[in-house]
């Protein structure tokens, strides 16, 4: 257990055995009284948010978080296997930890895994993925008055809106955080 | 466009240049005190023992402590016959860092022999009005979209009324429940001084510092705090005069610090010796100049410079 003075924006602490991140922080010290540490917190597992005010006499537990750099290797059943860059250990990550972004993973992608008490909590995958358009309507030249985008299916099965000039077989860049088209890829 | 006095057209440029604004502020403050017959003094920053308060921690500097306020050095001067003195200088409070706090900050502190806390309200109200007028060309300034009018007489509210009105509970009950600071910070402070400076008066005796209890109602003390735009700007009171009272407060503060697991500071026996014959009746005020500068510069964070 530590002193409340470690509290600041971005700090990760444990409340009821769960990791919470301090998203906003205000140090208050009214008059001759004791200091108050007013925090907005976000549960790193559930996404729930709450406000909590700590006093200088409170004890708080800093979350035991570790981050490792790794590389995506392969899929094994419903788990995704990563290789730790330092130890070369294999780390098995369940699909739900990837929160839907498993569709963007390519072999050898550089990723970061955040652990809480040695359990994988969050995986940060590359922000952009290069994907191939497997199916889309041909763009009709001059049709910009009515539509500026059209639907396209990508090689990983997801559907995105793309500009009309994108054709089947083209490679495009997608933002993995939003699922949106970014630009045509340089890859042939 | 502003339709106010010509002086105000300079205020935008002044606000951006904080060092220049600080210079104007310090000059205006000095001019005010000198015009009222006060002498500026410079007291030691490194002390053999810091002020003994439950919730204020000092920084250690080798074999000495950095002052958290000039209070006890200035009171020594009062004992030696200094009638009206003021000091502007750095103070250091360990672990205080945030939107309104800097570990090292600039304090304006003054003492007037023969005055009490009520007289200081008028005095401080005049100080704010005149300083703002000198800097801004008129006795008002804009802060975060609202105009703070410093031209009037002092706006007062007792701590108990503020608690009842804004927090829905008498202040004594809040103290009992250990929720005084929490309710003050969450429900009351943000509402104070939004359009005019507001003096919050008559604090519970538990929050007295080194200020006298009220003669008629000993559960409150002769202490007030000034708020502008929800920001706590100054703290003042009718000060204790008897060495025995100081010793009692020191002992209580030491016990409170021990209970909270805070570093223990020695009791300032030298101070108690100096004032053994009793201080003359006097009142004092401590004002955070960096916060006043922040307000005049229309900033919300004291760090922003």
Coordinates of C-alpha atoms in Angstrom, one line a residue, chain A residues 25-38 53 55-57, chain B residues 53 55-56 95-97 101 178 181-182 184-186 189 223 225 232 235:
Chain A
X25 CA -6.9 14.6 -11.2
X26 CA -7.3 17.7 -9.0
X27 CA -5.2 18.4 -5.9
X28 CA -7.3 20.4 -3.4
X29 CA -6.3 21.8 0.0
X30 CA -9.0 24.0 1.4
X31 CA -7.9 26.4 4.2
X32 CA -6.1 24.8 7.1
X33 CA -7.5 21.4 6.3
X34 CA -6.1 18.2 5.0
X35 CA -5.3 17.7 1.3
X36 CA -7.9 16.1 -1.0
X37 CA -7.0 14.2 -4.1
X38 CA -10.1 14.3 -6.3
X53 CA -11.9 11.7 -3.5
X55 CA -7.6 12.0 1.6
X56 CA -3.9 12.4 2.6
X57 CA -4.4 9.7 5.3
Chain B
X53 CA 0.4 22.8 11.9
X55 CA -1.7 19.5 7.6
X56 CA 1.2 21.6 6.4
X95 CA 3.7 17.8 -1.3
X96 CA 1.5 20.6 -2.6
X97 CA 1.3 20.6 -6.3
X101 CA -0.7 24.8 -5.7
X178 CA -14.9 14.5 9.3
X181 CA -12.8 19.8 3.7
X182 CA -14.6 17.5 1.4
X184 CA -16.0 22.9 1.4
X185 CA -14.1 21.8 -1.7
X186 CA -16.9 20.1 -3.6
X189 CA -15.8 26.9 -2.7
X223 CA -10.9 33.9 11.2
X225 CA -10.8 33.5 4.1
X232 CA -9.1 30.7 -2.0
X235 CA -6.5 33.7 5.2

